[in-house]
CSV table of C-alpha atoms and ligand atoms in Angstrom, one decimal:
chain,number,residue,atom,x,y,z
A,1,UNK,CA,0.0,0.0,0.0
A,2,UNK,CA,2.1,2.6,-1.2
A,3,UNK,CA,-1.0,5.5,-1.2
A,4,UNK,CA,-1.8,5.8,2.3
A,5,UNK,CA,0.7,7.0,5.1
A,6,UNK,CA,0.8,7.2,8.7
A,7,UNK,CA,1.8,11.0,9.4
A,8,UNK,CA,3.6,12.5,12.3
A,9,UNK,CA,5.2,15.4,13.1
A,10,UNK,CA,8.6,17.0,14.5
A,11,UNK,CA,9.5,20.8,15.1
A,12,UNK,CA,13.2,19.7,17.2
A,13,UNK,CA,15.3,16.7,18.2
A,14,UNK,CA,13.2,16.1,21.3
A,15,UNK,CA,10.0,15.0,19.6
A,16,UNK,CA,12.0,13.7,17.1
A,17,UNK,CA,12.9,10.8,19.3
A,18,UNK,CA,9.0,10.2,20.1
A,19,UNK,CA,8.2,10.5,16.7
A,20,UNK,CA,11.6,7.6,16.3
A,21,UNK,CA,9.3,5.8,18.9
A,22,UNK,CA,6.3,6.0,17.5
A,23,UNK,CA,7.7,4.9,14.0
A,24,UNK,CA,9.3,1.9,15.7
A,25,UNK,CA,6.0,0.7,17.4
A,26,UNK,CA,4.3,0.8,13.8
A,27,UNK,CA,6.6,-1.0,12.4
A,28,UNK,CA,7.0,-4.1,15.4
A,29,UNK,CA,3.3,-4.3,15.0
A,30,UNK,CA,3.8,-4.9,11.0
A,31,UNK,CA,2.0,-2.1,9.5
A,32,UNK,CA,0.9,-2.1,5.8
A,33,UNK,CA,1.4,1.6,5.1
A,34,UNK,CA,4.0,4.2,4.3
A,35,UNK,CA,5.4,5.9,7.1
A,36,UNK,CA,6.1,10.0,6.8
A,37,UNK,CA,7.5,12.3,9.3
A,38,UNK,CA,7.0,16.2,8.9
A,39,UNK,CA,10.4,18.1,10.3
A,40,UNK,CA,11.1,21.7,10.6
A,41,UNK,CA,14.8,23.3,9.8
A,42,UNK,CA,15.3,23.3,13.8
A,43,UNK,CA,16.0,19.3,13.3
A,44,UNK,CA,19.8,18.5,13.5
A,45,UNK,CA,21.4,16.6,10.5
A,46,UNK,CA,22.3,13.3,12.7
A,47,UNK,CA,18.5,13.1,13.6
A,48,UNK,CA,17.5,13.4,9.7
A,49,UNK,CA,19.5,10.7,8.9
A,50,UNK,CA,17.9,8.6,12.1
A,51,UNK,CA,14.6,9.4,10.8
A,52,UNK,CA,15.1,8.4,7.3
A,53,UNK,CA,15.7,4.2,8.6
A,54,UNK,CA,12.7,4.5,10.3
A,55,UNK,CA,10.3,6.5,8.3
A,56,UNK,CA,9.9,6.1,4.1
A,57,UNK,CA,9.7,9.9,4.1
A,58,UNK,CA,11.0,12.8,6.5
A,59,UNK,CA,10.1,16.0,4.5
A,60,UNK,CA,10.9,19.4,5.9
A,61,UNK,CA,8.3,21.8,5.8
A,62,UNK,CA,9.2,25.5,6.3
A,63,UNK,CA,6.1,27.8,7.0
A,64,UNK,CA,8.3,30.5,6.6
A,65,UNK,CA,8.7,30.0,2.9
A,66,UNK,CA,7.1,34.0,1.8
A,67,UNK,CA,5.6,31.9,-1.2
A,68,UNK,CA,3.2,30.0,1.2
A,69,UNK,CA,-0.1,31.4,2.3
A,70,UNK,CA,0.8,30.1,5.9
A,71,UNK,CA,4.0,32.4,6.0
A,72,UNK,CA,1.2,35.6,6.1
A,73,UNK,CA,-0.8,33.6,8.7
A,74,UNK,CA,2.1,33.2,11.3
A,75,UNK,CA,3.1,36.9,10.6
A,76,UNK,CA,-0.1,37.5,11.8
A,77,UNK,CA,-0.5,34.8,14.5
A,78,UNK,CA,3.6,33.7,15.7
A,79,UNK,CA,1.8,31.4,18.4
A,80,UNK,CA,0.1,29.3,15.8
A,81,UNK,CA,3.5,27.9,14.2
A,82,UNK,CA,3.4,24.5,15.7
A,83,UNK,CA,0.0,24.3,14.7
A,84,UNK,CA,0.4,25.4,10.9
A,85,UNK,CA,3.1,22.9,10.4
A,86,UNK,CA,1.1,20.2,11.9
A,87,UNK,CA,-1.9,21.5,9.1
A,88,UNK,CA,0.9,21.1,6.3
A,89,UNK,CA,0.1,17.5,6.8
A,90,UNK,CA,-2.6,17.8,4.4
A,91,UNK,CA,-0.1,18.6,1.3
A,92,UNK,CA,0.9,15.0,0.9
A,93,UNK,CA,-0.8,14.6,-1.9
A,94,UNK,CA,1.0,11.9,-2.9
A,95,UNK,CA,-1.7,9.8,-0.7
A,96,UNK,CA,-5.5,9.4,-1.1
A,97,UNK,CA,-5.6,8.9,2.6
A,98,UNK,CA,-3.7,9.4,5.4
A,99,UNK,CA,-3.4,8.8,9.7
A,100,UNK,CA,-1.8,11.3,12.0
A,101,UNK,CA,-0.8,10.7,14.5
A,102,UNK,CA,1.3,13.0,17.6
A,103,UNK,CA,4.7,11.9,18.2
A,104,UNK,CA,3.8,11.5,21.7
A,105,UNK,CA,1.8,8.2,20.7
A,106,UNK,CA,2.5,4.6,21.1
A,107,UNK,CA,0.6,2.0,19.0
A,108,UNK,CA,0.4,-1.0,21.0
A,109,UNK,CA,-0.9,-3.2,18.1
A,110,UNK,CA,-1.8,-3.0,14.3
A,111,UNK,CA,-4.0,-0.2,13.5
A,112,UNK,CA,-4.4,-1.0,9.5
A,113,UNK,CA,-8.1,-0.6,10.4
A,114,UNK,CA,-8.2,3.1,9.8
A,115,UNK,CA,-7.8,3.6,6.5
A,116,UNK,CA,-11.0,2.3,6.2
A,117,UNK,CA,-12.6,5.7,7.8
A,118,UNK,CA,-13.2,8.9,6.0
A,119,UNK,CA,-12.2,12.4,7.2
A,120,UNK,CA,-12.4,13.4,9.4
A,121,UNK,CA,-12.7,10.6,12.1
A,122,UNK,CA,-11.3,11.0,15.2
A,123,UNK,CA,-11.5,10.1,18.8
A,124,UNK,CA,-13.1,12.4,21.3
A,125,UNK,CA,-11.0,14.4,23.7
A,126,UNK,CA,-10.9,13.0,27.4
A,127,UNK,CA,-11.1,16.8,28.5
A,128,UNK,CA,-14.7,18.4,26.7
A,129,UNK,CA,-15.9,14.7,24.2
A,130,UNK,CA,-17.8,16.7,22.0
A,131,UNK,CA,-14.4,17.7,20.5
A,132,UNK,CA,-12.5,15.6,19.0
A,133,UNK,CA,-8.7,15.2,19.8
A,134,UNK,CA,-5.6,15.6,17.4
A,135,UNK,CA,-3.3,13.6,18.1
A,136,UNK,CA,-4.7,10.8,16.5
A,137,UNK,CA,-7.1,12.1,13.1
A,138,UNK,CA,-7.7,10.2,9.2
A,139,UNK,CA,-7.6,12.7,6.8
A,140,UNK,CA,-7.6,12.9,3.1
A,141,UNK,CA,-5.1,15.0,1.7
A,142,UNK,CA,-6.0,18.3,-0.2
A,143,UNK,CA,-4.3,21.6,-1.5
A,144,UNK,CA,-8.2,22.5,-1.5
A,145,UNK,CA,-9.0,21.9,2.0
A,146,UNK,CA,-5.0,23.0,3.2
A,147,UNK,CA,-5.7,26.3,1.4
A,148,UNK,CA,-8.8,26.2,3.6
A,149,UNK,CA,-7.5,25.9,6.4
A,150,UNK,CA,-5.0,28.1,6.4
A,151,UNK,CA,-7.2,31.3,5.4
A,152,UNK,CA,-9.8,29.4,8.5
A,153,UNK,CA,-6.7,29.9,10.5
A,154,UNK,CA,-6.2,33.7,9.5
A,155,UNK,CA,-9.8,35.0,9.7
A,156,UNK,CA,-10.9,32.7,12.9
A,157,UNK,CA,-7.5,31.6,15.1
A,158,UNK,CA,-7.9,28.9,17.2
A,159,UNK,CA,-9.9,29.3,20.4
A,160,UNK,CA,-7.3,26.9,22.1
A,161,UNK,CA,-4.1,28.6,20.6
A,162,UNK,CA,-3.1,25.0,19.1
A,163,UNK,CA,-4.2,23.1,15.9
A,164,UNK,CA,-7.3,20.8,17.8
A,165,UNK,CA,-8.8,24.5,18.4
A,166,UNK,CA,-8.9,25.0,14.7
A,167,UNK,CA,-9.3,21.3,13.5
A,168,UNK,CA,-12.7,21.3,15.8
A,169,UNK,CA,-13.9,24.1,14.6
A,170,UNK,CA,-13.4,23.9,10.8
A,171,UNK,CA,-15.0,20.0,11.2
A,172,UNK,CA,-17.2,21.2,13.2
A,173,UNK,CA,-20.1,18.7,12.7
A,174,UNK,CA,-17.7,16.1,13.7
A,175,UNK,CA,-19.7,15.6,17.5
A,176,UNK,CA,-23.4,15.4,15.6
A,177,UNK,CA,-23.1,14.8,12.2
A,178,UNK,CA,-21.5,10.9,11.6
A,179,UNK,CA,-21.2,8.1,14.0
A,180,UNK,CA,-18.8,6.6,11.6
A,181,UNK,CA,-16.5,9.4,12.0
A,182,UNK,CA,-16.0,8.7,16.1
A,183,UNK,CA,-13.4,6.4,15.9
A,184,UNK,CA,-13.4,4.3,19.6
A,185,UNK,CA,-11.3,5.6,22.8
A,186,UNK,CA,-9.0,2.7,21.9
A,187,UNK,CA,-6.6,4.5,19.0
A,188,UNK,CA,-6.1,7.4,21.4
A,189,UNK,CA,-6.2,6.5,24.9
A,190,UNK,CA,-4.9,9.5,26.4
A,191,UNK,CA,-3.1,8.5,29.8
A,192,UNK,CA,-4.7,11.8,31.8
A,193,UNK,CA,-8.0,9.4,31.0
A,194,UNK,CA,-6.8,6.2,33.1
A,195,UNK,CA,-7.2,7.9,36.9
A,196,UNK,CA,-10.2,10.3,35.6
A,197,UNK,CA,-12.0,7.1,35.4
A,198,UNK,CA,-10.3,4.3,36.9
A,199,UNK,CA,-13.6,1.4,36.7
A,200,UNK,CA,-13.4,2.3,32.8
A,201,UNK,CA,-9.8,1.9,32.1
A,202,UNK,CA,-9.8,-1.3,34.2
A,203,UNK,CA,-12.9,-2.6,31.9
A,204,UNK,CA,-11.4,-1.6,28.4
A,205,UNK,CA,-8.0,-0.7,29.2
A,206,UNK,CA,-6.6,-3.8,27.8
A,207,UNK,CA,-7.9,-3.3,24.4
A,208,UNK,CA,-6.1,-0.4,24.3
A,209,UNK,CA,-4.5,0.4,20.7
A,210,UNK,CA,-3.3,3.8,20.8
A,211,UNK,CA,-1.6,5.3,23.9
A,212,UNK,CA,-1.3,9.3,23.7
A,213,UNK,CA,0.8,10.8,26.3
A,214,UNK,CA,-0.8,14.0,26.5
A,215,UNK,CA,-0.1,16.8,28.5
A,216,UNK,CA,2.8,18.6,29.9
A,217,UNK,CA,5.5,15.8,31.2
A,218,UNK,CA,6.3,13.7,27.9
A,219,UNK,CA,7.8,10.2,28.7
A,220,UNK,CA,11.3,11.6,27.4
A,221,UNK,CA,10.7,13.7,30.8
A,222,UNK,CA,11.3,10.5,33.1
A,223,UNK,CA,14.3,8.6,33.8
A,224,UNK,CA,14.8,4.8,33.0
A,225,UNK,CA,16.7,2.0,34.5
A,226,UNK,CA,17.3,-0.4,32.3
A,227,UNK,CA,18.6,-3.1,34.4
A,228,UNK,CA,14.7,-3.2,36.5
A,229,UNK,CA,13.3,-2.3,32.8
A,230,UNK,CA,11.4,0.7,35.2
A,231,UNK,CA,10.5,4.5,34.8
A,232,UNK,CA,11.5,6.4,38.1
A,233,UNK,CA,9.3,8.2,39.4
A,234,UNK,CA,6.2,8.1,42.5
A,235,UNK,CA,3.1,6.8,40.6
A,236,UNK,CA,0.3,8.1,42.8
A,237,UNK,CA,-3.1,7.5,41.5
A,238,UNK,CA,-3.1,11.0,40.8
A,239,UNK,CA,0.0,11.1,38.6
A,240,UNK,CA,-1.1,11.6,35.0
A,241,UNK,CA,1.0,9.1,33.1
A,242,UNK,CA,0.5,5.0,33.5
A,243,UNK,CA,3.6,3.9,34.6
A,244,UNK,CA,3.0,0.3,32.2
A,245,UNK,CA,2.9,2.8,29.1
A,246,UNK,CA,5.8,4.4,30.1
A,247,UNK,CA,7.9,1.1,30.4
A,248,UNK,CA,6.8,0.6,27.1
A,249,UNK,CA,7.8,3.6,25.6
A,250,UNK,CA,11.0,3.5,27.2
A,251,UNK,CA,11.6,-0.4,26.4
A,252,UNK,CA,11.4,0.3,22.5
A,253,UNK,CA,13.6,3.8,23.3
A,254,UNK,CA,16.1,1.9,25.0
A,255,UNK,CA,16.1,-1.7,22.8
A,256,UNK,CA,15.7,0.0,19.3
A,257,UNK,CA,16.2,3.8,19.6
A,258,UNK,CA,19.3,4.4,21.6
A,259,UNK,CA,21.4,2.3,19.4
A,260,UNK,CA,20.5,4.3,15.9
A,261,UNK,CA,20.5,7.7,18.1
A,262,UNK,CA,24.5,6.5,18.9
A,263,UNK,CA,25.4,5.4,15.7
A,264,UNK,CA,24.4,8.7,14.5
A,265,UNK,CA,25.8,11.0,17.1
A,266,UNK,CA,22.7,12.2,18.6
A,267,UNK,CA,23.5,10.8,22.0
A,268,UNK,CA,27.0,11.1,22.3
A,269,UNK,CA,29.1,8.3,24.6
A,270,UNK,CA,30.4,10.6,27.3
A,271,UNK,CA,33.1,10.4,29.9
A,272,UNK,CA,31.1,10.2,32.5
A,273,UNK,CA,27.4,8.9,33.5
A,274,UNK,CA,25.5,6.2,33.1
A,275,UNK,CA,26.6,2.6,31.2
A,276,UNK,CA,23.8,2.2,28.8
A,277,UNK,CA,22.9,-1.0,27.2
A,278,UNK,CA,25.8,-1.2,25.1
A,279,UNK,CA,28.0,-1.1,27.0
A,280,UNK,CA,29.3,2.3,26.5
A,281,UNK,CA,28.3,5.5,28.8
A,282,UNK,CA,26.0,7.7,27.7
A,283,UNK,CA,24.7,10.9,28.6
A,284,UNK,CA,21.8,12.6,27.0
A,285,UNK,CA,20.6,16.0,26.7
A,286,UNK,CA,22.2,16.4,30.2
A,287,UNK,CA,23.8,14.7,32.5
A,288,UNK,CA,22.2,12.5,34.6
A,289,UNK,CA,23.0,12.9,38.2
A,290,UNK,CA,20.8,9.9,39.2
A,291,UNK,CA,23.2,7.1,38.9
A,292,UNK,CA,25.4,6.5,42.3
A,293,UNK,CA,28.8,4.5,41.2
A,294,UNK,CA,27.5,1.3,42.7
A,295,UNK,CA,24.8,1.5,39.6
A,296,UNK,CA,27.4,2.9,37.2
A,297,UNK,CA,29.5,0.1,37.5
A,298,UNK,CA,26.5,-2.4,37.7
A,299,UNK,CA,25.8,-1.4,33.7
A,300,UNK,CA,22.2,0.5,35.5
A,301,UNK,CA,21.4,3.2,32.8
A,302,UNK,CA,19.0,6.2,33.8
A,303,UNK,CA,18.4,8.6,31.1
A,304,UNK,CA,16.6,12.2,31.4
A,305,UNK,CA,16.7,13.5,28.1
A,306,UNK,CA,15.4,17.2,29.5
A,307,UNK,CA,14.5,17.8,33.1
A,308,UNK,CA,11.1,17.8,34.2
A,309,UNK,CA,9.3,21.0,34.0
A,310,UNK,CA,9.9,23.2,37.4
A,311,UNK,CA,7.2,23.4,39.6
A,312,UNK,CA,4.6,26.6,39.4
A,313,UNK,CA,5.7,29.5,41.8
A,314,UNK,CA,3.5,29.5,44.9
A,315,UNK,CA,0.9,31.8,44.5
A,316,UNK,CA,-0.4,34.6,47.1
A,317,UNK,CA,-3.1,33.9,49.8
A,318,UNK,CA,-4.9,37.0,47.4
A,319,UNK,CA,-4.8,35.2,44.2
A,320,UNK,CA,-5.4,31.9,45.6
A,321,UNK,CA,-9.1,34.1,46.9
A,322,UNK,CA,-9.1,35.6,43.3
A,323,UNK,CA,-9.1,31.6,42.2
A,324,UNK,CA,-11.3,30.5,44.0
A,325,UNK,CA,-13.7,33.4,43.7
A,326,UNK,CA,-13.2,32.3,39.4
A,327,UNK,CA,-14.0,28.5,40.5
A,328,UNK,CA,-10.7,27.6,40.4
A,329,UNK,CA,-9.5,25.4,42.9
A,330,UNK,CA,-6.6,23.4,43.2
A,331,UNK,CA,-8.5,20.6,44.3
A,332,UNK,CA,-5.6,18.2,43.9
A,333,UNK,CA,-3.4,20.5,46.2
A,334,UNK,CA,-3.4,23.2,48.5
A,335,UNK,CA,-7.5,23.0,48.4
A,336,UNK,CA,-7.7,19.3,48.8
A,337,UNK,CA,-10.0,17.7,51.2
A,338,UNK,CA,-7.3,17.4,53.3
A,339,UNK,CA,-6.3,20.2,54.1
A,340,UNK,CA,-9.7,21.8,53.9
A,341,UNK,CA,-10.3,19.3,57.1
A,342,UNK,CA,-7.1,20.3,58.7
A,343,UNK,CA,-8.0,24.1,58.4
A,344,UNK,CA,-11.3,23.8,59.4
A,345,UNK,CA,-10.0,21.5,62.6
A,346,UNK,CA,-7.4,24.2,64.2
A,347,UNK,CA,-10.3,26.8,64.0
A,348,UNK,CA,-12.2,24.5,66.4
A,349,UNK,CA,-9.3,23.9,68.4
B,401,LIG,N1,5.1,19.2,18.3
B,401,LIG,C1,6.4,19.4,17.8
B,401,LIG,N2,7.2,20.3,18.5
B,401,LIG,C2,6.7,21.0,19.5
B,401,LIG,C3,5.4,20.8,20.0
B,401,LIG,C4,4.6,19.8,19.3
B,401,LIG,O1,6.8,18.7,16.9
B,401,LIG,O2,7.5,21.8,20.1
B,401,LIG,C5,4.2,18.2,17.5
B,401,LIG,C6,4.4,16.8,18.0
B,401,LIG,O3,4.1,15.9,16.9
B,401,LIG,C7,3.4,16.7,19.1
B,401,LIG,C8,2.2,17.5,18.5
B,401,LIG,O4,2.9,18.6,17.8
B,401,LIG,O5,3.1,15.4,19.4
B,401,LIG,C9,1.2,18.1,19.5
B,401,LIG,O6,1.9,18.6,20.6
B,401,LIG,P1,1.8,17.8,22.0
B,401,LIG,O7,1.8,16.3,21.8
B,401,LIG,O8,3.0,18.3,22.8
B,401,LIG,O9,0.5,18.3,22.6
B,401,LIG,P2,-0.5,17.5,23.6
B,401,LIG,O10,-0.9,16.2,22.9
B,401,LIG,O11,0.2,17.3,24.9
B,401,LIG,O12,-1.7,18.4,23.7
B,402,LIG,MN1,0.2,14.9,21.9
């Protein structure tokens, strides 16, 4: 099948390696279908040439090019660029029909299947489920319906900044209009689902065929020891990602990733840090700093390609009020239950 690709996307060398991921777990599951990744300039040389023995195609896309109606959009919009490249998607028309799919997915078993939908079908978002969420969409490629899109994009914006603000509104019938076109929880279970409704996961989880780590923290965020074959990290029922979806992500980074990233330069053997698989010492974006020399010298590799996201600055006792007045509490945190209770008990002390 040499019409139809699976699509993803990658503006820099960290979702480059998802997308390397996401290639990799098509391909073990023995898909039919061409596989394309979309990369901007900002992609280094070494992780081109990693991309190109996974994926048929890696085509650059440059929404700067002056030529290109979506060079007047991001002049007017600069906070939609992600978003327009991910729209370039619908140039390939070299295919009749086409998946995207984020680089933050994982498919966890063949997904051939969705060819047989029409544009656009897509799975509903976890967060408001009369949208429709991006990361995982069929679409027909269409100069037409790019061009669209693109002048869409200039006269309307996207309501949530990003492309699923635009997407849902230009296919905006998608929640009413065709049954057909809701494609099931399955090919884009998103992981901030799974503790949102626990009794549901535990019922379907298993047939689970699409994992989209959505959200802020990206598996690349956690560190891996590939002795235990673990993620680090405190999995509270409240943490967002499953840890099993992270062990799988991280077992085809480690088995089939790391080796091609090496070979190519991307991760570059170091002096010091961790002994990856290997054999030779590794570190990533930056150094590790989790690895005593006991582990070091046991071969245990923990990688961090960036470091998590810092935590949000405490806010003031006034805007905390002003949040709450807005019906914004942090219900998880300083407004839990629990500490509601312990307030509430050293008043009546
Ligand atoms: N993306 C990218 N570079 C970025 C941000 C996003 O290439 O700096 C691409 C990538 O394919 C990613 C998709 O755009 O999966 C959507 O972004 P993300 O997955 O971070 O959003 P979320 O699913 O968490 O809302
Ligand atoms: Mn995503």
């Amino acid at each position: 099948m040499t019409d139809q690709a699976f699509v993803t996307l990658a503006t820099n060398d960290i979702y480059g390696k998802g997308a390397l991921v996401l290639g990799v777990s098509l391909r073990n599951h023995k898909t039919s279908r061409q596989l394309v990744v979309l990369i901007t300039p900002q992609v280094s040389q070494s992780m081109r040439t990693v991309l190109q023995k996974v994926f048929d195609e890696v085509m650059q896309v440059d929404v700067l090019d002056s030529k290109d109606s979506a060079h007047l959009t991001l002049m007017q919009r600069p906070e939609l660029g992600v978003t327009l490249t991910k729209l370039h998607c619908w140039t390939l028309t070299q295919y009749s029909k086409c998946i995207f799919m984020d680089a933050d997915t994982l498919v966890l078993s063949n997904i051939d299947e969705l060819f047989e939908r029409k544009e656009l079908s897509a799975a509903p978002d976890p967060g408001w489920p009369d949208c429709f969420n991006s990361g995982v969409f069929v679409f027909s490629p269409s100069n037409e319906t790019y061009e669209k899109l693109i002048k869409f994009c200039t006269e309307k914006g996207s309501f949530d900044g990003g492309d699923q603000g635009i997407l849902n509104s230009f296919f905006s019938n998608w929640a009413t209009a065709d049954i057909s076109k809701h494609l099931p929880f399955i090919y884009n279970l998103s992981s901030i689902a799974i503790y949102s409704y626990l009794p549901a996961f535990k019922q379907y989880g298993a047939n689970a065929k699409v994992v989209h780590f959505l959200g802020k923290v990206k598996p690349w965020n956690y560190s891996y020891d590939s002795k235990t074959k673990t993620v680090q990290g405190d999995f509270q029922e409240s943490s967002t990602l499953h840890p099993n979806y992270l062990n799988m992500w991280w077992e085809i980074f480690s088995t089939s990733v790391i080796p091609l990233l090496t070979e190519q330069g991307v991760i570059k053997p170091s002096e010091t840090g961790c002994k990856a698989l290997s054999g030779l010492v590794y570190t990533l974006a930056f150094s590790c700093g989790f690895c005593t020399e006991d582990e070091i010298s046991e071969g245990v590799m923990h990688i961090n390609l960036t470091p998590p996201p810092p935590p949000p600055p405490p806010i003031t006792s006034e805007e905390r009020k002003q949040k709450w007045e807005q019906g914004q509490a942090d219900y998880m945190g300083e407004d839990s239950f629990d500490n509601i209770q312990k307030k509430l008990d050293s008043f009546l002390k």
